[in-house]
Short mmCIF file of C-alpha atoms and ligand atoms in Angstrom, two decimals:
data_model
loop_
_atom_site.label_atom_id
_atom_site.label_comp_id
_atom_site.label_asym_id
_atom_site.label_seq_id
_atom_site.Cartn_x
_atom_site.Cartn_y
_atom_site.Cartn_z
CA MET L 50 -73.86 -215.24 11.92
CA SER L 51 -77.62 -215.43 11.59
CA VAL L 52 -79.51 -218.19 13.32
CA VAL L 53 -82.29 -219.25 11.40
CA VAL L 54 -84.91 -221.02 13.40
CA SER L 55 -88.68 -221.72 12.77
CA LYS L 56 -90.56 -219.12 15.03
CA ALA L 57 -94.06 -220.58 14.44
CA ARG L 58 -93.21 -223.93 16.40
CA THR L 59 -91.82 -221.95 19.65
CA GLY L 60 -94.58 -219.94 21.15
CA GLU L 61 -93.99 -217.82 24.11
CA ILE L 62 -90.81 -219.04 25.80
CA THR L 63 -88.83 -217.50 28.73
CA VAL L 64 -85.49 -218.74 29.37
CA ALA L 65 -84.87 -218.45 33.05
CA LYS L 66 -81.31 -218.28 34.39
CA PHE L 67 -80.52 -218.99 37.88
CA GLY L 68 -76.79 -217.98 39.20
CA GLY L 69 -75.00 -219.38 42.04
CA THR L 70 -76.47 -217.75 44.84
CA SER L 71 -79.75 -218.61 43.74
CA VAL L 72 -79.16 -222.11 43.73
CA ALA L 73 -76.43 -222.21 46.61
CA ASP L 74 -79.04 -223.88 49.25
CA TYR L 75 -82.36 -225.44 49.54
CA GLN L 76 -84.29 -222.21 50.62
CA ALA L 77 -82.83 -220.39 47.73
CA MET L 78 -83.58 -223.44 45.16
CA MET L 79 -87.16 -223.25 46.58
CA ARG L 80 -87.47 -219.64 45.96
CA CYS L 81 -86.30 -220.15 42.32
CA ALA L 82 -88.85 -222.94 42.02
CA HIS L 83 -91.80 -220.81 42.78
CA ILE L 84 -90.63 -218.09 40.19
CA ILE L 85 -90.69 -220.98 37.85
CA LYS L 86 -94.24 -222.23 38.91
CA ASN L 87 -95.60 -218.59 39.06
CA ASP L 88 -95.12 -217.93 35.44
CA ALA L 89 -96.07 -220.36 32.64
CA CYS L 90 -94.01 -218.81 29.98
CA ASN L 91 -90.74 -220.08 32.06
CA ARG L 92 -90.01 -223.18 30.18
CA VAL L 93 -86.33 -223.42 30.12
CA VAL L 94 -84.41 -223.27 33.14
CA VAL L 95 -80.64 -222.51 33.13
CA VAL L 96 -78.48 -222.88 36.37
CA SER L 97 -75.15 -222.22 37.73
CA ALA L 98 -73.16 -224.28 39.99
CA SER L 99 -74.24 -223.71 43.41
CA ALA L 100 -72.49 -220.87 44.99
CA GLY L 101 -68.72 -221.58 45.76
CA VAL L 102 -68.72 -224.80 43.99
CA THR L 103 -67.06 -223.61 40.61
CA ASN L 104 -64.10 -222.09 42.86
CA LYS L 105 -63.47 -225.13 44.55
CA LEU L 106 -63.54 -227.31 41.18
CA VAL L 107 -60.91 -224.42 39.71
CA ARG L 108 -58.53 -225.49 42.72
CA LEU L 109 -59.15 -229.31 41.82
CA SER L 110 -58.68 -228.67 38.15
CA GLN L 111 -54.74 -227.36 38.74
CA GLU L 112 -51.78 -229.26 38.72
CA ASN L 113 -50.27 -231.38 41.92
CA VAL L 114 -53.19 -231.04 44.22
CA ALA L 115 -52.31 -233.26 47.01
CA GLU L 116 -54.85 -236.29 47.69
CA THR L 117 -55.71 -234.84 50.98
CA GLU L 118 -56.76 -231.43 49.65
CA ARG L 119 -58.55 -233.32 46.68
CA GLU L 120 -60.48 -235.18 49.15
CA GLU L 121 -61.45 -232.23 51.07
CA ILE L 122 -62.55 -230.42 48.18
CA ILE L 123 -64.65 -233.00 46.88
CA SER L 124 -66.33 -233.90 50.45
CA ALA L 125 -67.07 -230.04 50.69
CA ILE L 126 -68.56 -230.08 47.34
CA GLY L 127 -70.76 -232.92 48.49
CA ASN L 128 -71.86 -231.39 51.78
CA ILE L 129 -73.20 -228.52 49.71
CA GLN L 130 -75.12 -230.61 47.75
CA PHE L 131 -76.44 -233.30 49.99
CA ALA L 132 -77.58 -230.31 52.45
CA ILE L 133 -80.01 -229.46 49.61
CA THR L 134 -81.09 -233.19 48.84
CA GLN L 135 -81.85 -233.96 52.43
CA HIS L 136 -84.90 -231.76 52.10
CA LEU L 137 -86.31 -233.64 49.34
CA THR L 138 -88.73 -236.67 49.23
CA CYS L 139 -87.09 -238.30 46.40
CA GLN L 140 -83.83 -238.07 48.17
CA ALA L 141 -82.45 -241.54 48.06
CA ASN L 142 -82.29 -241.98 44.31
CA LEU L 143 -81.04 -238.20 43.93
CA ASP L 144 -78.30 -238.97 46.51
CA LEU L 145 -77.08 -242.08 44.41
CA GLU L 146 -76.78 -239.64 41.24
CA ILE L 147 -75.04 -237.37 43.22
CA ALA L 148 -72.57 -239.97 44.62
CA GLU L 149 -72.06 -241.41 40.92
CA LEU L 150 -71.05 -237.75 39.89
CA LEU L 151 -68.88 -237.27 42.98
CA LYS L 152 -66.93 -240.59 42.20
CA ALA L 153 -66.85 -239.51 38.30
CA LEU L 154 -65.39 -236.00 39.93
CA THR L 155 -62.73 -238.11 41.77
CA ILE L 156 -61.36 -240.03 39.20
CA CYS L 157 -61.07 -236.78 36.91
CA ALA L 158 -59.36 -235.16 39.75
CA GLU L 159 -56.90 -237.90 40.24
CA LYS L 160 -56.13 -238.02 36.69
CA GLN L 161 -55.34 -234.35 36.60
CA ALA L 162 -52.79 -234.61 39.80
CA THR L 163 -51.12 -237.04 37.55
CA ALA L 164 -51.49 -236.36 33.93
CA PHE L 165 -52.73 -232.55 33.72
CA SER L 166 -54.48 -231.29 30.76
CA LEU L 167 -56.98 -228.44 29.66
CA GLN L 168 -59.48 -230.80 28.35
CA ASN L 169 -59.85 -232.70 31.89
CA SER L 170 -59.86 -229.26 33.60
CA ASP L 171 -62.98 -228.46 31.59
CA GLN L 172 -64.54 -231.86 32.35
CA ILE L 173 -63.76 -231.13 36.15
CA LEU L 174 -65.36 -227.74 36.10
CA SER L 175 -68.56 -229.05 34.59
CA PHE L 176 -69.54 -230.79 37.78
CA GLY L 177 -70.71 -227.95 39.09
CA GLU L 178 -73.59 -227.56 36.89
CA GLN L 179 -74.15 -230.91 36.40
CA LEU L 180 -74.84 -231.27 40.39
CA SER L 181 -76.96 -228.09 40.54
CA SER L 182 -79.16 -229.11 37.44
CA ARG L 183 -79.92 -232.52 38.66
CA ILE L 184 -80.85 -231.16 41.96
CA PHE L 185 -83.15 -228.38 40.71
CA ALA L 186 -85.10 -230.71 38.46
CA GLN L 187 -86.17 -232.43 41.47
CA VAL L 188 -86.80 -229.13 43.44
CA LEU L 189 -89.08 -228.25 40.52
CA GLN L 190 -90.80 -231.66 41.16
CA THR L 191 -91.61 -231.03 44.87
CA VAL L 192 -93.36 -227.80 44.03
CA GLY L 193 -95.55 -229.97 41.37
CA VAL L 194 -93.67 -228.35 38.32
CA ASN L 195 -92.66 -230.88 35.65
CA GLY L 196 -88.93 -230.31 35.58
CA HIS L 197 -86.68 -232.56 33.59
CA TYR L 198 -83.07 -232.57 33.73
CA PHE L 199 -81.55 -231.89 30.07
CA ASP L 200 -77.57 -232.17 29.28
CA VAL L 201 -76.86 -229.06 27.37
CA ARG L 202 -73.80 -230.79 25.95
CA GLN L 203 -76.02 -232.40 23.54
CA VAL L 204 -76.80 -229.00 22.00
CA MET L 205 -74.17 -226.37 22.95
CA LYS L 206 -71.34 -227.37 20.45
CA THR L 207 -68.37 -225.63 20.72
CA ASP L 208 -64.69 -225.76 19.69
CA ASP L 209 -61.87 -227.27 21.60
CA LEU L 210 -60.41 -224.02 23.23
CA TYR L 211 -60.85 -225.24 26.66
CA GLY L 212 -61.67 -222.84 29.39
CA LYS L 213 -63.05 -220.21 26.73
CA ALA L 214 -64.83 -222.33 24.07
CA GLN L 215 -66.60 -220.67 21.26
CA VAL L 216 -70.01 -221.89 20.62
CA ASP L 217 -70.90 -223.18 17.09
CA LEU L 218 -74.51 -221.03 16.53
CA THR L 219 -75.43 -222.85 13.37
CA GLN L 220 -75.09 -226.32 15.17
CA LEU L 221 -76.57 -225.02 18.42
CA ALA L 222 -79.78 -223.75 16.39
CA SER L 223 -80.11 -226.82 14.58
CA ASN L 224 -79.74 -228.98 17.82
CA ALA L 225 -81.93 -226.92 19.81
CA GLN L 226 -84.68 -226.90 17.40
CA ALA L 227 -84.36 -231.10 17.14
CA LEU L 228 -83.49 -232.06 20.56
CA LEU L 229 -84.68 -229.42 22.88
CA LEU L 230 -87.67 -227.63 21.34
CA PRO L 231 -89.84 -230.98 21.39
CA GLN L 232 -89.35 -231.55 24.81
CA LEU L 233 -90.87 -228.09 25.56
CA ALA L 234 -94.34 -229.37 24.88
CA ASP L 235 -95.09 -230.87 28.11
CA GLN L 236 -92.07 -230.31 30.42
CA ILE L 237 -90.03 -227.50 31.98
CA ILE L 238 -86.33 -228.31 31.03
CA VAL L 239 -83.59 -227.46 33.29
CA THR L 240 -80.01 -227.56 31.71
CA GLN L 241 -76.59 -226.20 32.76
CA GLY L 242 -75.10 -222.95 32.01
CA PHE L 243 -71.25 -222.56 31.25
CA ILE L 244 -70.64 -225.98 29.83
CA GLY L 245 -70.75 -227.24 26.23
CA SER L 246 -68.91 -230.17 24.24
CA ASP L 247 -66.64 -230.20 21.60
CA GLN L 248 -66.91 -232.17 18.11
CA GLN L 249 -65.27 -235.00 19.73
CA GLY L 250 -67.85 -234.88 22.61
CA ASN L 251 -65.31 -233.63 25.27
CA THR L 252 -66.68 -231.22 27.68
CA THR L 253 -65.76 -227.73 27.49
CA THR L 254 -66.48 -224.35 29.41
CA LEU L 255 -67.42 -220.91 28.27
CA GLY L 256 -65.32 -218.96 30.71
CA ARG L 257 -66.20 -217.96 34.34
CA GLY L 258 -69.47 -216.44 34.68
CA GLY L 259 -70.61 -217.75 31.29
CA SER L 260 -73.92 -219.24 32.50
CA ASP L 261 -75.67 -216.00 31.60
CA TYR L 262 -73.96 -216.44 28.13
CA SER L 263 -75.42 -219.92 28.11
CA ALA L 264 -78.86 -218.60 28.72
CA ALA L 265 -78.71 -216.14 25.95
CA LEU L 266 -77.66 -218.57 23.57
CA LEU L 267 -80.45 -220.98 24.24
CA ALA L 268 -82.76 -217.92 24.05
CA GLU L 269 -81.51 -217.10 20.83
CA ALA L 270 -81.59 -220.51 19.41
CA LEU L 271 -85.21 -220.99 20.59
CA GLN L 272 -86.29 -217.75 19.66
CA ALA L 273 -87.35 -217.13 23.06
CA SER L 274 -89.51 -214.28 23.80
CA ASN L 275 -87.78 -213.25 27.04
CA LEU L 276 -84.88 -213.95 29.10
CA SER L 277 -84.60 -213.56 32.67
CA ILE L 278 -81.38 -213.25 34.55
CA TRP L 279 -82.24 -214.04 38.38
CA THR L 280 -79.30 -213.14 40.60
CA ASP L 281 -78.69 -211.73 44.21
CA VAL L 282 -79.46 -208.05 43.32
CA VAL L 283 -82.66 -206.27 42.41
CA GLY L 284 -81.35 -205.24 38.69
CA ILE L 285 -78.82 -203.59 37.28
CA PHE L 286 -77.39 -200.64 39.47
CA THR L 287 -75.87 -197.33 38.80
CA THR L 288 -72.69 -199.13 40.19
CA ASP L 289 -71.70 -202.46 42.07
CA PRO L 290 -73.96 -201.95 45.07
CA ARG L 291 -71.18 -203.57 46.84
CA ILE L 292 -68.76 -200.66 46.31
CA THR L 293 -71.50 -197.89 47.44
CA GLU L 294 -75.02 -197.87 49.20
CA GLN L 295 -75.81 -194.83 47.16
CA ALA L 296 -76.04 -197.17 44.30
CA ARG L 297 -79.69 -197.51 42.98
CA SER L 298 -81.40 -199.96 40.62
CA ILE L 299 -82.10 -198.82 36.77
CA ASN L 300 -85.68 -199.66 35.49
CA GLU L 301 -84.59 -199.66 31.87
CA ILE L 302 -81.44 -199.73 29.81
CA SER L 303 -80.60 -200.16 26.03
CA PHE L 304 -78.76 -203.01 24.76
CA GLY L 305 -75.76 -200.93 24.03
CA GLU L 306 -75.32 -199.54 27.41
CA ALA L 307 -75.93 -202.88 29.39
CA ALA L 308 -73.43 -204.39 26.95
CA GLU L 309 -70.94 -201.79 27.62
CA MET L 310 -71.26 -202.26 31.35
CA ALA L 311 -70.93 -206.06 31.14
CA THR L 312 -67.83 -205.75 28.95
CA PHE L 313 -66.38 -203.23 31.53
CA GLY L 314 -66.55 -205.32 34.46
CA ALA L 315 -70.18 -205.11 35.89
CA LYS L 316 -70.16 -208.57 37.21
CA ILE L 317 -73.68 -208.74 37.06
CA LEU L 318 -73.70 -210.04 33.54
CA HIS L 319 -71.20 -212.15 31.57
CA PRO L 320 -69.64 -209.76 28.80
CA ALA L 321 -71.20 -211.83 25.69
CA THR L 322 -74.75 -212.14 27.31
CA LEU L 323 -76.27 -209.34 25.43
CA ILE L 324 -74.74 -210.47 21.82
CA PRO L 325 -77.25 -212.88 21.28
CA ALA L 326 -79.96 -211.22 22.86
CA MET L 327 -79.30 -208.12 20.76
CA ARG L 328 -79.04 -210.22 17.46
CA GLN L 329 -82.77 -211.69 17.93
CA ASP L 330 -84.17 -208.47 19.76
CA ILE L 331 -85.16 -210.55 23.11
CA PRO L 332 -85.52 -208.34 26.01
CA VAL L 333 -83.65 -209.21 29.12
CA PHE L 334 -85.04 -208.90 32.60
CA VAL L 335 -82.55 -208.89 35.42
CA GLY L 336 -84.08 -209.25 38.91
CA SER L 337 -83.39 -210.90 42.41
CA SER L 338 -84.27 -214.35 43.06
CA LYS L 339 -84.50 -213.34 46.57
CA GLU L 340 -87.37 -210.65 46.01
CA PRO L 341 -88.90 -211.13 42.66
CA GLU L 342 -91.81 -209.04 43.78
CA ALA L 343 -89.31 -206.35 43.88
CA GLY L 344 -88.69 -205.62 39.94
CA GLY L 345 -85.84 -205.30 38.39
CA THR L 346 -84.07 -203.95 35.20
CA ARG L 347 -85.31 -204.37 31.66
CA ILE L 348 -82.76 -204.42 28.90
CA GLN L 349 -84.13 -203.79 25.46
CA ARG L 350 -83.39 -201.96 22.35
CA HIS L 351 -85.66 -198.93 22.65
CA VAL L 352 -85.90 -197.02 26.08
CA GLU L 353 -87.41 -193.80 27.16
CA SER L 354 -84.30 -192.03 28.35
CA SER L 355 -80.73 -191.65 27.22
CA PRO L 356 -78.79 -190.02 29.81
CA THR L 357 -75.39 -189.14 29.43
CA TYR L 358 -74.35 -190.93 32.56
CA ARG L 359 -75.89 -194.26 33.31
CA SER L 360 -73.42 -196.00 35.35
CA ILE L 361 -70.09 -196.94 36.75
CA ALA L 362 -68.37 -200.08 36.15
CA LEU L 363 -65.09 -201.41 37.57
CA ARG L 364 -62.96 -204.12 36.54
CA ARG L 365 -60.32 -205.25 38.89
CA GLU L 366 -57.19 -207.25 38.31
CA GLN L 367 -55.86 -205.35 35.39
CA THR L 368 -52.34 -205.48 33.83
CA LEU L 369 -50.90 -202.70 32.03
CA VAL L 370 -48.08 -203.34 29.35
CA THR L 371 -46.23 -200.70 27.92
CA VAL L 372 -44.01 -201.98 24.74
CA LYS L 373 -41.61 -199.49 23.67
CA SER L 374 -39.34 -199.41 20.52
CA PRO L 375 -37.20 -196.76 18.93
CA GLN L 376 -38.05 -198.72 15.49
CA MET L 377 -41.67 -197.86 15.70
CA LEU L 378 -40.98 -194.20 14.80
CA HIS L 379 -42.00 -193.58 11.49
CA ALA L 380 -42.01 -197.35 10.81
CA SER L 381 -45.13 -199.88 9.86
CA GLY L 382 -45.54 -203.34 10.94
CA PHE L 383 -44.44 -203.18 14.59
CA LEU L 384 -47.98 -203.31 15.96
CA ALA L 385 -48.79 -206.13 13.98
CA LYS L 386 -45.81 -208.14 15.29
CA VAL L 387 -46.82 -207.47 18.76
CA PHE L 388 -50.50 -208.51 18.05
CA THR L 389 -49.51 -211.60 16.50
CA VAL L 390 -47.67 -212.50 19.64
CA LEU L 391 -50.81 -211.96 21.46
CA ALA L 392 -53.03 -213.80 19.19
CA LYS L 393 -50.59 -216.76 19.41
CA HIS L 394 -51.30 -216.82 22.93
CA GLN L 395 -55.07 -216.26 22.81
CA LEU L 396 -54.68 -213.07 24.79
CA SER L 397 -57.07 -210.28 24.08
CA VAL L 398 -56.32 -206.55 24.64
CA ASP L 399 -59.00 -204.38 26.41
CA LEU L 400 -57.63 -200.76 26.17
CA ILE L 401 -55.04 -199.29 23.76
CA THR L 402 -52.92 -196.06 23.70
CA THR L 403 -50.23 -195.16 21.80
CA SER L 404 -47.29 -192.50 21.72
CA GLU L 405 -44.73 -191.96 19.15
CA ILE L 406 -42.62 -195.03 20.35
CA SER L 407 -44.87 -196.65 22.86
CA VAL L 408 -47.83 -198.49 22.96
CA ALA L 409 -49.63 -199.21 26.25
CA LEU L 410 -52.21 -202.17 26.48
CA THR L 411 -54.47 -203.56 28.95
CA PHE L 412 -55.34 -207.05 29.94
CA ASP L 413 -57.66 -208.67 32.10
CA ASN L 414 -55.83 -211.01 34.32
CA PRO L 415 -57.86 -212.22 36.93
CA HIS L 416 -56.85 -214.88 39.52
CA GLY L 417 -58.79 -218.08 39.39
CA SER L 418 -59.57 -217.49 35.73
CA THR L 419 -60.08 -220.38 33.52
CA GLN L 420 -58.71 -218.21 30.36
CA ALA L 421 -55.44 -217.40 29.09
CA LEU L 422 -53.46 -214.90 30.94
CA LEU L 423 -50.59 -212.97 30.62
CA THR L 424 -47.59 -215.26 31.60
CA GLN L 425 -43.91 -214.81 31.76
CA ALA L 426 -43.50 -216.75 28.27
CA VAL L 427 -45.62 -214.08 26.54
CA VAL L 428 -43.54 -211.38 28.15
CA GLU L 429 -40.38 -213.17 27.11
CA GLU L 430 -41.41 -213.39 23.39
CA LEU L 431 -42.50 -209.59 23.40
CA GLU L 432 -39.19 -208.80 24.84
CA GLN L 433 -37.71 -210.24 21.52
CA LEU L 434 -39.31 -207.42 19.71
CA CYS L 435 -39.16 -204.62 22.02
CA GLU L 436 -38.69 -203.19 25.67
CA VAL L 437 -41.58 -204.46 27.54
CA SER L 438 -42.90 -203.01 31.31
CA VAL L 439 -45.43 -204.96 32.84
CA GLU L 440 -47.41 -203.32 35.97
CA HIS L 441 -50.09 -204.98 38.11
CA GLY L 442 -52.51 -204.23 40.52
CA LEU L 443 -54.78 -201.66 38.43
CA SER L 444 -58.51 -201.39 38.15
CA LEU L 445 -60.13 -200.25 34.94
CA ILE L 446 -63.06 -197.73 35.54
CA ALA L 447 -65.64 -197.03 33.09
CA VAL L 448 -68.50 -194.51 32.88
CA ILE L 449 -71.11 -195.49 30.83
CA GLY L 450 -73.77 -193.69 29.10
CA ASN L 451 -74.80 -191.95 25.91
CA LYS L 452 -73.24 -189.51 23.67
CA ILE L 453 -70.19 -189.28 25.80
CA HIS L 454 -67.82 -188.17 23.37
CA GLY L 455 -70.42 -185.54 22.02
CA THR L 456 -71.29 -183.98 25.16
CA LYS L 457 -69.20 -180.91 26.51
CA GLY L 458 -67.76 -181.24 29.81
CA VAL L 459 -67.77 -184.84 30.01
CA GLY L 460 -64.07 -184.90 30.72
CA SER L 461 -64.14 -182.46 33.45
CA SER L 462 -66.91 -183.62 35.10
CA ILE L 463 -65.31 -186.72 35.58
CA PHE L 464 -61.69 -185.86 36.18
CA ASP L 465 -62.00 -182.65 38.02
CA LYS L 466 -63.44 -184.79 41.02
CA VAL L 467 -60.84 -187.29 40.88
CA ASN L 468 -57.69 -185.18 40.16
CA ASP L 469 -56.31 -186.17 43.39
CA PHE L 470 -55.63 -189.97 42.37
CA ASN L 471 -53.07 -191.42 40.12
CA ILE L 472 -54.94 -191.78 36.78
CA ARG L 473 -52.82 -194.11 34.85
CA MET L 474 -54.37 -194.36 31.18
CA ILE L 475 -57.43 -192.70 29.60
CA CYS L 476 -59.56 -194.19 26.57
CA HIS L 477 -61.96 -192.10 25.32
CA GLY L 478 -63.60 -191.66 21.83
CA ALA L 479 -63.77 -195.23 20.51
CA SER L 480 -67.19 -195.53 21.69
CA ASN L 481 -69.94 -193.16 22.36
CA HIS L 482 -71.10 -195.28 25.46
CA ASN L 483 -68.07 -194.97 27.72
CA LEU L 484 -64.87 -193.19 28.65
CA CYS L 485 -62.54 -195.50 30.76
CA PHE L 486 -59.52 -195.02 32.60
CA LEU L 487 -57.12 -197.16 34.98
CA VAL L 488 -56.39 -196.52 38.50
CA PRO L 489 -54.15 -198.34 41.35
CA GLU L 490 -56.39 -201.10 42.54
CA ALA L 491 -56.16 -199.27 46.25
CA ASP L 492 -57.86 -196.36 45.16
CA ALA L 493 -60.48 -197.91 42.99
CA ASN L 494 -63.14 -197.95 45.45
CA GLN L 495 -62.82 -194.51 46.40
CA VAL L 496 -62.83 -193.28 43.17
CA VAL L 497 -66.21 -195.39 42.08
CA GLU L 498 -67.66 -193.80 45.21
CA ARG L 499 -66.43 -190.27 44.23
CA LEU L 500 -67.75 -190.45 40.87
CA HIS L 501 -70.92 -191.87 41.72
CA GLU L 502 -71.58 -189.25 44.17
CA THR L 503 -70.96 -186.38 41.68
CA LEU L 504 -72.73 -188.08 38.51
CA PHE L 505 -75.65 -189.61 40.13
CA MET L 506 -76.42 -187.94 43.31
CA GLN L 507 -76.26 -184.15 42.47
P1 ADP W 788 -74.65 -214.69 39.78
O1 ADP W 788 -74.19 -215.70 40.53
O2 ADP W 788 -76.25 -214.65 40.01
O3 ADP W 788 -74.57 -214.85 38.31
P2 ADP W 788 -72.76 -212.74 40.05
O4 ADP W 788 -72.16 -212.59 41.45
O5 ADP W 788 -72.09 -213.17 39.00
O6 ADP W 788 -74.45 -213.29 40.36
O7 ADP W 788 -73.54 -211.01 39.89
C1 ADP W 788 -73.97 -210.33 40.75
C2 ADP W 788 -73.13 -209.37 41.22
O8 ADP W 788 -72.79 -208.41 40.56
C3 ADP W 788 -74.07 -208.56 42.53
O9 ADP W 788 -73.95 -209.33 43.58
C4 ADP W 788 -73.20 -207.28 42.44
O10 ADP W 788 -72.21 -207.10 43.60
C5 ADP W 788 -72.33 -207.61 41.26
N1 ADP W 788 -72.18 -206.17 40.47
C6 ADP W 788 -71.33 -205.55 39.86
N2 ADP W 788 -71.81 -204.68 39.05
C7 ADP W 788 -72.99 -204.45 39.27
C8 ADP W 788 -74.18 -203.43 38.89
N3 ADP W 788 -73.70 -202.42 38.17
N4 ADP W 788 -75.37 -203.75 39.24
C9 ADP W 788 -75.63 -204.96 40.03
N5 ADP W 788 -74.78 -205.53 40.26
C10 ADP W 788 -73.66 -205.56 40.27
N1 LIG W 789 -70.30 -221.87 37.57
C1 LIG W 789 -69.64 -220.99 36.78
C2 LIG W 789 -68.64 -220.02 37.45
O1 LIG W 789 -68.89 -219.68 38.73
C3 LIG W 789 -70.62 -220.32 35.49
C4 LIG W 789 -71.62 -219.19 35.94
O2 LIG W 789 -71.79 -218.88 37.22
O3 LIG W 789 -72.01 -218.38 35.43
O4 LIG W 789 -67.89 -219.25 36.80
MG1 MG W 790 -72.57 -214.21 37.03
#
């Protein structure tokens, strides 16, 4: 869908997003405040919850959490936030606001323990961003930046698919123009990533890690000239730097390559982040809020080099489902039935391979996710159609680059080096930007290290 906004009114706007570690404590927030202060183009700030808070809220949003545990969680969240506000001159008023939010959270948590609902789950999850954005607006004030809190739920209108809400782009564009843009004339807006609200005004969330996506959507709606994603690493690396010390930062990468990395699990960006940026051709910068002077990665449409191998992404907690039916032989419609069941349960398939009478599918099934997961109920429904086998504990490895299926020797360069590992499934050919396969979870780091050494260090 195209988003129509008037460019003349917007001027130079950078939307800057700070992730959880960047707003984890007072020192981290101060570093971010200076980043905003040092570049006048930074006009909209999108923050995640302080590090660790959303994980605590996920626990709180579950069914049957005992009262003592609920209290412990809420007090731990309060401790994280009050440890920041104690450094601020406006502490008293801000602490009152934080206490109000924690009180509201307590009520939602009590309700969840007695009458669980997905709607209330999202309400609970939203407190992390509500807290951090209120605090960060004040932190900006302390460094002399006119930062103001803005509740993104006024503009980020979504459907009511709680945990994985879809944003209404047309409403977002017109709301952002009407409610957000006029405020940018004389202040810096601090708002929340990850959350939105449905047509009834109930709070929704966009899926774990969704603040990157929120920031990109706001950049699109405001026709911003740049999007900056400030995180805890100096840009996008050739692979997750937590897996191998040899990983190195990439200066420049195309939208297409970076989007594949995000899709295939490079946690640095939420998978949907680059979709709005690509639609409006907004360059994206990824850098570290700990070392803003160290540079980072620029993601844009045109880049100078297009190497065959750009990076390796890893996505853990994959589930492989094999459905097998003799009826599939020479029959049509079987796959449609399988996919109807999956669609009904809002499950999306990542990889797929087929043989004569069986189909193998992979699902992202991460622990602690707020999105639909492959449950026993889905498996039982599939079993009414065919034989089903389910394997957990797998990791998806994707080699990302350019002309992957038009370059000779790619298969052997990759697989010759890892032929002592059990490769469970290979997908090659659907995209020119990737080749991916599954390995047992226990082997995943070693396979990535080995491939990185081969493809990037020689
Ligand atoms: P934030 O809280 O700022 O959103 P995330 O933890 O979501 O940060 O993402 C940053 C992390 O992504 C890094 O610390 C790094 O371990 C991980 N990561 C995974 N793949 C990559 C990659 N290719 N390049 C850089 N970081 C990566
Ligand atoms: N706070 C949310 C999460 O932890 C969103 C984000 O950080 O992007 O998933
Ligand atoms: Mg993130």
